[in-house]
Each structure stands twice: as structure tokens, then as C-alpha cells.
Tab-separated table of C-alpha atoms and ligand atoms in Angstrom:
chain	number	residue	atom	x	y	z
A	1200	UNK	CA	35.936	-47.053	-3.622
A	1201	UNK	CA	33.111	-46.639	-1.129
A	1202	UNK	CA	31.428	-43.364	-1.193
A	1203	UNK	CA	28.281	-43.801	0.825
A	1204	UNK	CA	27.634	-40.636	2.812
A	1205	UNK	CA	29.021	-41.199	6.293
A	1206	UNK	CA	27.140	-39.829	9.272
A	1207	UNK	CA	29.940	-40.074	11.852
A	1208	UNK	CA	30.799	-36.396	11.315
A	1209	UNK	CA	27.582	-35.513	13.120
A	1210	UNK	CA	28.793	-37.186	16.328
A	1211	UNK	CA	31.230	-34.409	17.229
A	1212	UNK	CA	32.498	-31.138	15.839
A	1213	UNK	CA	35.394	-31.554	13.482
A	1214	UNK	CA	37.753	-29.418	15.560
A	1215	UNK	CA	37.486	-31.766	18.522
A	1216	UNK	CA	39.304	-35.076	18.712
A	1217	UNK	CA	38.070	-38.232	20.462
A	1218	UNK	CA	39.769	-37.239	23.718
A	1219	UNK	CA	38.041	-33.852	23.683
A	1220	UNK	CA	41.233	-32.039	22.599
A	1221	UNK	CA	41.499	-29.542	19.761
A	1222	UNK	CA	42.090	-30.531	16.151
A	1223	UNK	CA	43.927	-27.508	14.789
A	1224	UNK	CA	42.693	-26.352	11.363
A	1225	UNK	CA	45.479	-25.647	8.867
A	1226	UNK	CA	43.390	-24.025	6.131
A	1227	UNK	CA	45.154	-23.453	2.836
A	1228	UNK	CA	44.735	-20.164	1.010
A	1229	UNK	CA	42.025	-20.407	-1.647
A	1230	UNK	CA	42.225	-18.693	-5.003
A	1231	UNK	CA	39.446	-17.933	-7.429
A	1232	UNK	CA	36.738	-15.427	-8.253
A	1233	UNK	CA	34.883	-15.750	-4.945
A	1234	UNK	CA	38.079	-15.291	-2.946
A	1235	UNK	CA	38.915	-12.165	-4.948
A	1236	UNK	CA	35.406	-10.757	-4.438
A	1237	UNK	CA	35.534	-11.585	-0.733
A	1238	UNK	CA	38.846	-9.765	-0.393
A	1239	UNK	CA	37.414	-6.658	-2.056
A	1240	UNK	CA	34.348	-6.700	0.226
A	1241	UNK	CA	36.561	-7.299	3.275
A	1242	UNK	CA	39.010	-4.504	2.447
A	1243	UNK	CA	36.156	-2.022	1.880
A	1244	UNK	CA	34.585	-2.968	5.223
A	1245	UNK	CA	37.922	-2.783	7.057
A	1246	UNK	CA	38.617	0.643	5.535
A	1247	UNK	CA	35.159	1.776	6.682
A	1248	UNK	CA	35.783	0.433	10.193
A	1249	UNK	CA	39.185	2.068	10.636
A	1250	UNK	CA	38.456	5.399	8.882
A	1251	UNK	CA	34.955	6.100	10.249
A	1252	UNK	CA	36.047	7.354	13.715
A	1253	UNK	CA	37.966	10.163	11.979
A	1254	UNK	CA	35.017	11.309	9.826
A	1255	UNK	CA	32.982	14.232	11.197
A	1256	UNK	CA	29.598	15.541	10.098
A	1257	UNK	CA	28.768	19.020	11.474
A	1258	UNK	CA	31.422	18.528	14.129
A	1259	UNK	CA	29.960	15.193	15.238
A	1260	UNK	CA	31.499	11.774	14.501
A	1261	UNK	CA	29.871	9.773	11.728
A	1262	UNK	CA	29.151	6.968	14.210
A	1263	UNK	CA	29.377	7.049	17.999
A	1264	UNK	CA	27.979	4.664	20.587
A	1265	UNK	CA	28.741	6.461	23.833
A	1266	UNK	CA	26.932	4.105	26.186
A	1267	UNK	CA	28.518	5.809	29.210
A	1268	UNK	CA	26.884	9.190	28.477
A	1269	UNK	CA	23.934	7.623	26.624
A	1270	UNK	CA	24.740	9.578	23.493
A	1271	UNK	CA	24.495	7.899	20.117
A	1272	UNK	CA	25.420	9.412	16.769
A	1273	UNK	CA	24.380	7.775	13.529
A	1274	UNK	CA	25.676	9.392	10.359
A	1275	UNK	CA	26.141	12.699	12.179
A	1276	UNK	CA	22.627	12.733	13.714
A	1277	UNK	CA	22.703	12.773	17.514
A	1278	UNK	CA	20.245	10.486	19.289
A	1279	UNK	CA	19.310	11.049	22.912
A	1280	UNK	CA	17.757	8.704	25.473
A	1281	UNK	CA	14.437	10.351	24.423
A	1282	UNK	CA	14.931	8.742	20.996
A	1283	UNK	CA	15.334	5.310	22.537
A	1284	UNK	CA	12.184	4.018	20.793
A	1285	UNK	CA	13.877	4.693	17.429
A	1286	UNK	CA	16.843	2.615	18.544
A	1287	UNK	CA	14.639	-0.272	19.645
A	1288	UNK	CA	12.685	-0.276	16.353
A	1289	UNK	CA	15.959	0.105	14.423
A	1290	UNK	CA	17.438	-2.857	16.278
A	1291	UNK	CA	14.343	-5.003	15.686
A	1292	UNK	CA	14.436	-4.027	11.969
A	1293	UNK	CA	18.097	-5.076	11.726
A	1294	UNK	CA	17.371	-8.432	13.416
A	1295	UNK	CA	14.391	-9.092	11.099
A	1296	UNK	CA	16.516	-8.066	8.082
A	1297	UNK	CA	19.278	-10.495	9.127
A	1298	UNK	CA	16.721	-13.285	9.642
A	1299	UNK	CA	15.117	-12.586	6.245
A	1300	UNK	CA	18.491	-12.496	4.571
A	1301	UNK	CA	19.490	-15.751	6.289
A	1302	UNK	CA	16.286	-17.547	5.290
A	1303	UNK	CA	17.011	-16.680	1.647
A	1304	UNK	CA	20.819	-16.581	1.438
A	1305	UNK	CA	21.959	-18.709	4.390
A	1306	UNK	CA	25.047	-17.638	6.318
A	1307	UNK	CA	26.389	-15.247	3.738
A	1308	UNK	CA	26.798	-12.656	6.523
A	1309	UNK	CA	29.157	-15.035	8.375
A	1310	UNK	CA	31.455	-15.741	5.471
A	1311	UNK	CA	31.519	-12.339	3.846
A	1312	UNK	CA	30.807	-9.509	6.256
A	1313	UNK	CA	31.134	-10.697	9.861
A	1314	UNK	CA	34.008	-8.816	11.584
A	1315	UNK	CA	35.262	-12.095	13.083
A	1316	UNK	CA	35.689	-13.650	9.603
A	1317	UNK	CA	37.055	-10.484	8.008
A	1318	UNK	CA	39.687	-9.925	10.699
A	1319	UNK	CA	40.578	-13.624	10.671
A	1320	UNK	CA	40.760	-14.172	6.925
A	1321	UNK	CA	41.905	-10.779	5.609
A	1322	UNK	CA	44.315	-9.810	8.382
A	1323	UNK	CA	45.398	-12.538	10.788
A	1324	UNK	CA	45.481	-15.566	8.488
A	1325	UNK	CA	47.233	-13.562	5.769
A	1326	UNK	CA	49.970	-12.601	8.215
A	1327	UNK	CA	50.220	-16.258	9.177
A	1328	UNK	CA	50.630	-17.227	5.498
A	1329	UNK	CA	53.353	-14.601	5.037
A	1330	UNK	CA	55.327	-15.713	8.073
A	1331	UNK	CA	54.628	-19.442	8.395
A	1332	UNK	CA	53.666	-20.381	4.843
A	1333	UNK	CA	50.616	-22.285	3.582
A	1334	UNK	CA	48.402	-24.409	5.787
A	1335	UNK	CA	50.297	-27.534	4.746
A	1336	UNK	CA	53.677	-25.932	5.542
A	1337	UNK	CA	52.370	-24.821	8.926
A	1338	UNK	CA	51.226	-28.368	9.723
A	1339	UNK	CA	54.579	-29.860	8.788
A	1340	UNK	CA	56.535	-27.269	10.800
A	1341	UNK	CA	54.271	-27.517	13.858
A	1342	UNK	CA	54.457	-31.312	13.897
A	1343	UNK	CA	58.219	-31.274	13.388
A	1344	UNK	CA	61.131	-30.781	15.777
A	1345	UNK	CA	61.559	-27.524	17.668
A	1346	UNK	CA	63.978	-25.290	15.811
A	1347	UNK	CA	65.155	-21.698	15.583
A	1348	UNK	CA	63.233	-21.349	12.328
A	1349	UNK	CA	60.014	-22.357	14.083
A	1350	UNK	CA	60.776	-20.111	17.079
A	1351	UNK	CA	61.408	-16.860	15.191
A	1352	UNK	CA	58.397	-17.346	12.952
A	1353	UNK	CA	56.070	-18.003	15.887
A	1354	UNK	CA	57.523	-15.117	17.931
A	1355	UNK	CA	57.202	-12.652	15.060
A	1356	UNK	CA	53.675	-13.805	14.232
A	1357	UNK	CA	52.388	-13.529	17.792
A	1358	UNK	CA	54.111	-10.168	18.307
A	1359	UNK	CA	52.317	-8.781	15.220
A	1360	UNK	CA	49.036	-10.386	16.349
A	1361	UNK	CA	49.295	-8.585	19.712
A	1362	UNK	CA	50.038	-5.257	18.004
A	1363	UNK	CA	47.023	-5.636	15.710
A	1364	UNK	CA	44.785	-6.664	18.631
A	1365	UNK	CA	45.949	-3.511	20.433
A	1366	UNK	CA	45.062	-1.431	17.363
A	1367	UNK	CA	41.632	-3.081	16.985
A	1368	UNK	CA	40.883	-2.394	20.670
A	1369	UNK	CA	41.688	1.303	20.248
A	1370	UNK	CA	39.553	1.474	17.100
A	1371	UNK	CA	36.600	-0.091	18.921
A	1372	UNK	CA	37.151	2.289	21.838
A	1373	UNK	CA	37.023	5.268	19.496
A	1374	UNK	CA	33.476	4.241	18.547
A	1375	UNK	CA	32.515	4.524	22.221
A	1376	UNK	CA	34.420	7.548	23.530
A	1377	UNK	CA	35.413	9.304	20.296
A	1378	UNK	CA	38.774	9.472	18.593
A	1379	UNK	CA	39.918	12.627	20.479
A	1380	UNK	CA	39.471	10.885	23.824
A	1381	UNK	CA	41.407	7.869	22.574
A	1382	UNK	CA	44.257	10.184	21.539
A	1383	UNK	CA	44.260	11.593	25.086
A	1384	UNK	CA	44.425	8.077	26.534
A	1385	UNK	CA	47.323	7.189	24.247
A	1386	UNK	CA	49.344	10.331	24.973
A	1387	UNK	CA	48.555	10.366	28.716
A	1388	UNK	CA	50.097	8.193	31.382
A	1389	UNK	CA	48.307	4.872	32.144
A	1390	UNK	CA	47.986	5.956	35.786
A	1391	UNK	CA	45.844	8.959	34.755
A	1392	UNK	CA	43.117	6.658	33.404
A	1393	UNK	CA	43.979	3.404	35.045
A	1394	UNK	CA	40.564	1.739	34.619
A	1395	UNK	CA	40.610	2.540	30.870
A	1396	UNK	CA	44.157	1.209	30.634
A	1397	UNK	CA	43.082	-2.067	32.312
A	1398	UNK	CA	40.051	-2.336	29.986
A	1399	UNK	CA	42.296	-1.805	26.943
A	1400	UNK	CA	44.665	-4.534	28.126
A	1401	UNK	CA	41.779	-6.967	28.757
A	1402	UNK	CA	40.206	-6.372	25.341
A	1403	UNK	CA	43.589	-6.555	23.583
A	1404	UNK	CA	44.175	-9.917	25.266
A	1405	UNK	CA	40.658	-11.065	24.306
A	1406	UNK	CA	41.121	-10.139	20.630
A	1407	UNK	CA	44.546	-11.781	20.578
A	1408	UNK	CA	43.230	-15.043	22.103
A	1409	UNK	CA	40.255	-15.079	19.693
A	1410	UNK	CA	42.362	-14.596	16.553
A	1411	UNK	CA	45.488	-16.486	17.578
A	1412	UNK	CA	43.846	-19.510	19.207
A	1413	UNK	CA	40.059	-19.569	19.362
A	1414	UNK	CA	39.405	-18.778	15.691
A	1415	UNK	CA	36.634	-20.880	14.078
A	1416	UNK	CA	35.497	-22.015	17.546
A	1417	UNK	CA	33.819	-18.603	17.902
A	1418	UNK	CA	31.609	-19.371	14.879
A	1419	UNK	CA	31.008	-23.018	15.781
A	1420	UNK	CA	30.519	-22.775	19.549
A	1421	UNK	CA	29.909	-19.228	20.750
A	1422	UNK	CA	28.159	-17.075	18.163
A	1423	UNK	CA	24.379	-17.004	18.912
A	1424	UNK	CA	23.622	-16.166	15.283
A	1425	UNK	CA	25.441	-19.329	14.230
A	1426	UNK	CA	23.337	-21.325	16.699
A	1427	UNK	CA	20.131	-19.925	15.137
A	1428	UNK	CA	20.916	-21.324	11.703
A	1429	UNK	CA	19.233	-24.666	12.276
A	1430	UNK	CA	15.938	-22.861	12.854
A	1431	UNK	CA	16.263	-20.459	9.929
A	1432	UNK	CA	17.567	-22.508	7.031
A	1433	UNK	CA	15.357	-24.758	4.950
A	1434	UNK	CA	15.640	-26.753	1.728
A	1435	UNK	CA	14.858	-23.633	-0.300
A	1436	UNK	CA	17.685	-21.538	1.230
A	1437	UNK	CA	20.581	-20.646	-1.052
A	1438	UNK	CA	23.740	-22.080	0.492
A	1439	UNK	CA	27.148	-23.387	-0.440
A	1440	UNK	CA	26.084	-26.898	-1.443
A	1441	UNK	CA	27.825	-29.948	-2.852
A	1442	UNK	CA	25.886	-31.415	-5.790
A	1443	UNK	CA	26.099	-35.008	-4.570
A	1444	UNK	CA	23.940	-36.249	-7.456
A	1445	UNK	CA	26.581	-35.081	-9.884
A	1446	UNK	CA	29.620	-35.733	-7.675
A	1447	UNK	CA	28.962	-39.246	-6.394
A	1448	UNK	CA	30.391	-41.806	-6.513
A	1449	UNK	CA	33.624	-40.035	-5.922
A	1450	UNK	CA	36.920	-41.462	-7.014
A	1451	UNK	CA	40.306	-40.432	-8.412
A	1452	UNK	CA	40.667	-39.419	-12.036
A	1453	UNK	CA	42.352	-42.119	-14.118
A	1454	UNK	CA	43.678	-41.682	-17.613
A	1455	UNK	CA	41.519	-43.082	-20.406
A	1456	UNK	CA	38.848	-44.115	-17.892
A	1457	UNK	CA	35.178	-43.524	-18.722
A	1458	UNK	CA	34.008	-42.265	-15.309
A	1459	UNK	CA	30.320	-42.816	-16.057
A	1460	UNK	CA	30.976	-46.380	-17.095
A	1461	UNK	CA	33.081	-46.928	-13.988
A	1462	UNK	CA	30.166	-45.666	-11.864
A	1463	UNK	CA	32.028	-42.511	-10.868
A	1464	UNK	CA	30.626	-39.009	-10.584
A	1465	UNK	CA	32.538	-35.739	-11.102
A	1466	UNK	CA	34.154	-35.588	-7.624
A	1467	UNK	CA	37.746	-36.736	-8.048
A	1468	UNK	CA	38.150	-37.023	-4.266
A	1469	UNK	CA	41.107	-34.630	-4.268
A	1470	UNK	CA	40.124	-33.084	-0.888
A	1471	UNK	CA	41.013	-29.611	-2.150
A	1472	UNK	CA	37.636	-28.376	-0.865
A	1473	UNK	CA	38.396	-29.573	2.661
A	1474	UNK	CA	41.955	-28.240	2.804
A	1475	UNK	CA	40.822	-24.640	2.222
A	1476	UNK	CA	37.883	-24.797	4.628
A	1477	UNK	CA	38.520	-22.443	7.572
A	1478	UNK	CA	36.168	-24.469	9.780
A	1479	UNK	CA	37.704	-27.804	8.815
A	1480	UNK	CA	34.553	-29.493	7.526
A	1481	UNK	CA	33.945	-31.598	4.431
A	1482	UNK	CA	31.101	-29.927	2.531
A	1483	UNK	CA	30.484	-33.215	0.753
A	1484	UNK	CA	28.974	-34.538	3.997
A	1485	UNK	CA	26.061	-32.131	3.472
A	1486	UNK	CA	24.933	-28.874	5.050
A	1487	UNK	CA	26.615	-28.477	8.414
A	1488	UNK	CA	26.285	-26.048	11.284
A	1489	UNK	CA	29.967	-25.107	11.065
A	1490	UNK	CA	29.763	-23.946	7.429
A	1491	UNK	CA	30.006	-20.143	7.298
A	1492	UNK	CA	29.326	-19.948	3.536
A	1493	UNK	CA	32.726	-18.455	2.876
A	1494	UNK	CA	32.772	-20.054	-0.628
A	1495	UNK	CA	36.461	-21.077	-0.355
A	1496	UNK	CA	35.498	-24.651	-1.244
A	1497	UNK	CA	33.704	-23.436	-4.400
A	1498	UNK	CA	36.876	-21.736	-5.624
A	1499	UNK	CA	38.954	-24.815	-4.795
A	1500	UNK	CA	36.592	-27.227	-6.537
A	1501	UNK	CA	36.084	-24.987	-9.582
A	1502	UNK	CA	39.880	-24.991	-10.016
A	1503	UNK	CA	39.881	-28.786	-9.975
A	1504	UNK	CA	36.949	-29.007	-12.404
A	1505	UNK	CA	38.725	-26.616	-14.765
A	1506	UNK	CA	41.895	-28.708	-14.630
A	1507	UNK	CA	40.019	-31.897	-15.546
A	1508	UNK	CA	37.836	-30.082	-18.114
A	1509	UNK	CA	34.667	-30.848	-16.184
A	1510	UNK	CA	31.844	-28.320	-15.759
A	1511	UNK	CA	32.348	-25.943	-12.826
A	1512	UNK	CA	29.810	-25.713	-10.022
A	1513	UNK	CA	30.061	-29.171	-8.454
A	1514	UNK	CA	30.060	-27.128	-5.253
A	1515	UNK	CA	27.993	-23.994	-5.783
A	1516	UNK	CA	25.591	-21.567	-4.181
A	1517	UNK	CA	22.249	-23.230	-4.573
A	1518	UNK	CA	19.422	-24.763	-2.576
A	1519	UNK	CA	19.055	-28.377	-1.523
A	1520	UNK	CA	15.791	-28.447	-3.490
A	1521	UNK	CA	17.712	-27.431	-6.594
A	1522	UNK	CA	20.244	-30.237	-6.150
A	1523	UNK	CA	17.666	-32.885	-5.249
A	1524	UNK	CA	14.695	-31.941	-7.444
A	1525	UNK	CA	16.103	-29.388	-9.882
A	1526	UNK	CA	13.771	-26.756	-8.398
A	1527	UNK	CA	14.578	-23.075	-8.859
A	1528	UNK	CA	14.383	-20.593	-5.972
A	1529	UNK	CA	10.799	-19.816	-4.989
A	1530	UNK	CA	9.115	-17.383	-2.644
A	1531	UNK	CA	7.836	-19.464	0.270
A	1532	UNK	CA	5.203	-18.157	2.729
A	1533	UNK	CA	8.010	-17.860	5.313
A	1534	UNK	CA	10.126	-15.636	3.061
A	1535	UNK	CA	7.074	-13.515	2.156
A	1536	UNK	CA	6.155	-13.124	5.855
A	1537	UNK	CA	9.684	-12.084	6.912
A	1538	UNK	CA	10.033	-9.720	3.937
A	1539	UNK	CA	6.643	-8.086	4.657
A	1540	UNK	CA	7.607	-7.612	8.311
A	1541	UNK	CA	10.996	-6.190	7.340
A	1542	UNK	CA	9.456	-3.705	4.869
A	1543	UNK	CA	6.778	-2.685	7.419
A	1544	UNK	CA	9.348	-2.103	10.188
A	1545	UNK	CA	11.597	-0.139	7.848
A	1546	UNK	CA	8.589	1.989	6.836
A	1547	UNK	CA	7.713	2.667	10.499
A	1548	UNK	CA	11.339	3.570	11.197
A	1549	UNK	CA	11.496	6.014	8.264
A	1550	UNK	CA	8.233	7.682	9.336
A	1551	UNK	CA	9.344	7.972	12.991
A	1552	UNK	CA	12.744	9.250	11.925
A	1553	UNK	CA	11.117	11.986	9.843
A	1554	UNK	CA	8.759	12.894	12.684
A	1555	UNK	CA	11.649	13.126	15.136
A	1556	UNK	CA	11.837	16.705	16.389
A	1557	UNK	CA	15.071	18.653	16.862
A	1558	UNK	CA	13.851	19.771	20.280
A	1559	UNK	CA	12.154	17.863	23.071
A	1560	UNK	CA	10.110	19.988	25.453
A	1561	UNK	CA	8.376	19.018	28.683
A	1562	UNK	CA	6.093	21.497	30.442
A	1563	UNK	CA	4.488	20.684	33.792
A	1564	UNK	CA	2.577	22.855	36.196
A	1565	UNK	CA	4.621	23.219	39.389
A	1566	UNK	CA	3.530	20.375	41.619
A	1567	UNK	CA	1.238	21.323	44.483
A	1568	UNK	CA	0.851	24.915	43.238
A	1569	UNK	CA	-2.565	26.509	42.876
A	1570	UNK	CA	-3.520	29.642	41.007
A	1571	UNK	CA	-2.365	33.107	42.030
A	1572	UNK	CA	-4.617	36.137	41.863
A	1573	UNK	CA	-2.920	38.886	39.829
A	1574	UNK	CA	-5.796	41.389	40.037
A	1575	UNK	CA	-9.584	41.245	40.009
A	1576	UNK	CA	-9.714	40.012	36.387
A	1577	UNK	CA	-6.556	37.945	36.063
A	1578	UNK	CA	-5.113	34.745	37.507
A	1579	UNK	CA	-1.729	33.136	36.970
A	1580	UNK	CA	-0.269	29.584	37.102
A	1581	UNK	CA	3.398	28.709	37.381
A	1582	UNK	CA	4.963	26.034	35.132
A	1583	UNK	CA	8.317	24.275	34.903
A	1584	UNK	CA	9.863	23.640	31.501
A	1585	UNK	CA	12.668	21.403	30.320
A	1586	UNK	CA	13.975	21.667	26.736
A	1587	UNK	CA	16.510	19.400	25.039
A	1588	UNK	CA	18.310	20.826	22.023
A	1589	UNK	CA	19.205	17.737	19.914
A	1590	UNK	CA	20.738	19.774	17.102
A	1591	UNK	CA	24.338	20.726	16.431
A	1592	UNK	CA	23.610	24.460	16.701
A	1593	UNK	CA	22.764	26.913	19.448
A	1594	UNK	CA	19.045	27.696	19.455
A	1595	UNK	CA	16.967	30.613	20.694
A	1596	UNK	CA	13.474	29.492	21.601
A	1597	UNK	CA	10.459	31.335	22.879
A	1598	UNK	CA	7.241	30.225	24.568
A	1599	UNK	CA	3.886	31.626	23.461
A	1600	UNK	CA	0.338	30.826	24.427
A	1601	UNK	CA	-1.625	29.534	21.434
A	1602	UNK	CA	-5.011	29.182	23.094
A	1603	UNK	CA	-6.791	30.732	24.869
A	1604	UNK	CA	-5.513	34.303	24.672
A	1605	UNK	CA	-3.215	35.150	27.541
A	1606	UNK	CA	0.231	36.186	28.545
A	1607	UNK	CA	3.464	34.227	29.116
A	1608	UNK	CA	5.990	35.670	31.521
A	1609	UNK	CA	9.415	34.083	31.158
A	1610	UNK	CA	12.530	35.233	32.952
A	1611	UNK	CA	14.130	36.812	29.859
A	1612	UNK	CA	12.228	36.738	26.582
A	1613	UNK	CA	14.168	33.867	24.940
A	1614	UNK	CA	15.614	30.542	25.972
A	1615	UNK	CA	19.154	30.268	24.631
A	1616	UNK	CA	20.196	26.632	24.513
A	1617	UNK	CA	23.643	25.437	23.489
A	1618	UNK	CA	23.895	22.601	20.976
A	1619	UNK	CA	23.041	19.212	22.430
A	1620	UNK	CA	22.324	20.655	25.834
A	1621	UNK	CA	19.324	20.719	28.128
A	1622	UNK	CA	17.792	23.783	29.721
A	1623	UNK	CA	15.193	24.064	32.420
A	1624	UNK	CA	13.387	26.846	34.198
A	1625	UNK	CA	9.981	28.265	35.106
A	1626	UNK	CA	7.470	30.662	33.611
A	1627	UNK	CA	4.077	32.131	34.439
A	1628	UNK	CA	0.906	32.096	32.378
A	1629	UNK	CA	-1.579	34.884	33.047
A	1630	UNK	CA	-5.199	34.404	31.938
A	1631	UNK	CA	-8.261	36.554	32.229
A	1632	UNK	CA	-10.940	34.950	34.416
A	1633	UNK	CA	-13.290	35.218	31.405
A	1634	UNK	CA	-11.134	32.646	29.595
A	1635	UNK	CA	-11.586	29.976	32.242
A	1636	UNK	CA	-13.912	27.103	31.431
A	1637	UNK	CA	-13.932	25.610	34.932
A	1638	UNK	CA	-11.472	24.692	37.653
A	1639	UNK	CA	-9.247	23.152	34.939
A	1640	UNK	CA	-8.951	24.977	31.640
A	1641	UNK	CA	-7.154	23.278	28.806
A	1642	UNK	CA	-4.449	25.442	27.283
A	1643	UNK	CA	-2.079	25.018	24.316
A	1644	UNK	CA	1.463	26.321	24.546
A	1645	UNK	CA	3.665	26.790	21.475
A	1646	UNK	CA	7.470	26.553	21.393
A	1647	UNK	CA	8.905	28.788	18.673
A	1648	UNK	CA	12.293	29.146	17.073
A	1649	UNK	CA	12.109	32.608	15.571
A	1650	UNK	CA	8.668	32.675	13.962
A	1651	UNK	CA	8.585	28.937	13.368
A	1652	UNK	CA	6.310	26.877	15.580
A	1653	UNK	CA	8.300	23.757	16.453
A	1654	UNK	CA	6.199	22.097	19.128
A	1655	UNK	CA	2.723	22.376	20.631
A	1656	UNK	CA	2.150	21.218	24.198
A	1657	UNK	CA	-1.265	20.785	25.823
A	1658	UNK	CA	-1.600	21.263	29.547
A	1659	UNK	CA	-4.091	22.772	31.990
A	1660	UNK	CA	-4.585	26.001	33.871
A	1661	UNK	CA	-6.175	25.761	37.308
A	1662	UNK	CA	-8.633	28.294	38.542
A	1663	UNK	CA	-11.184	28.605	41.321
B	3073	SF4	S1	37.392	-30.210	-4.549
B	3073	SF4	FE1	35.685	-30.937	-5.778
B	3073	SF4	S2	36.533	-32.741	-6.759
B	3073	SF4	FE2	37.919	-32.292	-5.101
B	3073	SF4	S3	37.123	-33.518	-3.397
B	3073	SF4	FE3	36.168	-31.533	-3.245
B	3073	SF4	S4	34.226	-31.783	-4.307
B	3073	SF4	FE4	35.517	-33.488	-4.943
B	3074	SF4	S1	32.378	-25.789	3.673
B	3074	SF4	FE1	33.019	-24.334	2.118
B	3074	SF4	S2	31.732	-22.551	2.421
B	3074	SF4	FE2	31.528	-23.824	4.240
B	3074	SF4	S3	33.050	-22.965	5.648
B	3074	SF4	FE3	34.053	-24.656	4.552
B	3074	SF4	S4	35.039	-23.688	2.808
B	3074	SF4	FE4	33.584	-22.223	3.615
């Protein structure tokens, strides 16, 4: 019974064999309170993902990321390229929030809410269990002789995987072009929208390859967030951790044996924690880059502890400091700094969001134009305007001069702008020569919806 921690696992990732080939992971299905909770979270998130494209708010989708037409809708509010600064700050806030969350709770995002994990564990691996049996049964069948039984199971599984990948692709597409457009693509002939058809095929193939073959390699080798972990986690971070002080030395349970006297800890070396791990690692080797904090090993080990009437929590969510020194979670300067930044950014975002106007107006004096003499006492300047109506309603706007006193001459008295449309045109401002303060007189122009002043624009009026 030698149980010294071995370091060889750090030499290569567990899914790669010595020849550089792939070690396939046959993860068994866990059972326990964390697995149940994870299923509930996953099903809620999947329902949100698949139902959201059909939900409308004021005629707009709940979420839309139309990068082609640069139109973004968040919870029914339409964002234009003019609101790009809000998007940038929102994106930075999300990144800081993820970093803060990771510093405190480790990779809980990966194991519980990442779409890759949810699709893999809640949909694809479940189908695999239904058709090919548990991880152990899959290993035995795959290593055995070719047979009809193996053939029909594999064919059925991959056929269903392709269908689901096709469905996921269309769902993702509906977040970009809207669900109505996707319906048109589906009911139309592929030749009508050939480039879209090709894109759908490519993405369907990509999803299929990821979930049928690539699997945990995405988390271990590709995901940039996964690669960041080494820089974000510290000894104070809450993570799925094996309590080696309690567990070692590991050894099988023997009847009538006093484990303490025999120099054994609580780990009975049953390997249940490794057989449920979707990334194929042994958590008893310590914190590893591949661990996505899915908590499957906690459920597996708690089941074993219960069976042998030992206290649960040999593997649990805790910090390394807690295991090594018995320290409770504490607010480190790093956590305080990230949290302060996150709160500040969120505050800025809320303020900017509230200040965001429903209309965006630009008024510029026509380039190269000088003043026109209307009569002996009056001069006029010509201006171009451009108004964006960001709302979901048609608007009737008017332009009035706030200061100094003068007259605005617009072709038609009101600007009628359809919802989410732009309008541009020209207007004249007539001022009395007595109002001029020099060759450039500062003027303030108001944009009104009915009697409500919605925007004030400062510009200049040129005179002699
Ligand atoms: S499941 Fe628990 S007891 Fe079994 S090997 Fe893993 S840590 Fe040890
Ligand atoms: S070690 Fe445990 S928590 Fe980490 S990926 Fe494996 S089963 Fe999940």
C-alpha cells in the first residue's frame, strides 16, 4: 500500500497516451445531490436557450445579436451602433464578474453553466447512456469484437447526435437572424440561400464533432477561460478538493480492521471518483487544470462514505487553505479589488443605461455654406439633421430654437420617423442680426416629441 502523491500525472494530459493518441474517457453516470442540482440548473438553462428566440417584447425578440445588420436586442431593448460604448462596458463588466467569481468559486461556471458542459452532460452523454449503457458497458463493448449489437447502437447514437447538432445550429442561428428568418430558411429551398445552407451544414458538423468526439478536449485544450485558471485560482479559492489529510493513506476497507491503527485514512481507494469524472482525472492528485468543478466526484465519494458509515465530504467544495490549515474563507485584497471593480463597472453601466436616449440626433451646419441674407434685419444658416429612432414606436419630432430667439424653417412642421429607423434632412434657422454676438454665434436647438424636450444640441450660427 503506497500512497505517496505521484507527480507523473503532470507530465501529460490524462486523455493522451504515451504515443500521443487519445485515451477515450468512459465516464460513468454519477448520482447524488449535486448531480440532481446540476440537472435542474442545466434543464432551466436549456429551456431558456431553446425558448428565448420565440419570446417577443413589444414585437422585438427578447435577445438578438444581429451582427450582420449591427442590431442588438437585449430583453426587448434595441441597441444601435451608437450604443456601442454600452456594449463594450457591458462586456468588460461580464469579464470582470467572471474573473471575480472564478477567484472566489473556481471553475463553477465550467461545470454548472457552460453550454459545452450542459449540452455534453445533459443531452449527449445521456443519450449515450440510454443507447450504449454506462461508461463501463461502453468500454467493454468498444474493446470487444465488432457485432450487429455494436453497429446498431453506434449508428442510432450518431444519427441522433447529428439531428441534435442540426437543431442546436438552427437555435443559435435564430439568435442572429431571428426565428422568422430561420423558419424561412427551413421552408425554402437550399439553393435560395445557398451560403446560409453551407454555413448551417458547417456548424452542424462542428457541433457534432465537438460532442461526439472532441468532448472534454474543448475544456482541456481549447477554451481560453480554462487556460486562464492557473492565473486566477489561489489557495483561498473554493474548489472541488480532495481532503488528503483525512483521506491518506488510502487503502481498501477490510472487515474488523482499525484503519487508524493500520495507518489508513478514509479513502478506500475504490476509484469511484475517477470513474465518474468527465475529464478523466484523479482529483486525489490535487487541483488540476482539467477539473471543471462539476462535482461528480463529490457525489461518488459521498456515496462511498455513506456505505462505509464514514463522514461525507472527503471530496468537497473547499479551499486548499481549509484542507491544509483549517482556515475558513477570507476576503483577500485580490477578491476585494475585483469585487470593487465589478461593482463600479456595474454602477457605470446602470447610470449609462438610464441616460441612454430613445433618439439620437446629429445636427451639422451644411459644410462650406455661409450665411444667407433674408432681409435687412435677418440672416439664415442651413443645417443638416440626422435622427435615429431607437424605440419600438413611430415618433413625431419637431425642432425648435431654444436660444437665442429665432425661427426654424423645416420642410413640413414635424419629422415622422418609423420605429427603429433613421431620418435625415435639412432645415433653416433665421436670426435677427441683433442676436448675433460675432461671426460665430452659439445657438441651442431643442428636439421635441410633442411638448417634451428630448435632446438639446449646441451648434453655431455664422454671420458677417
Ligand atoms: S471515491 Fe472517495 S474513497 Fe473512493 S477512491 Fe475516490 S476519494 Fe477514495
Ligand atoms: S475531478 Fe471531480 S469535479 Fe473535477 S472534473 Fe472530475 S469529477 Fe468533476
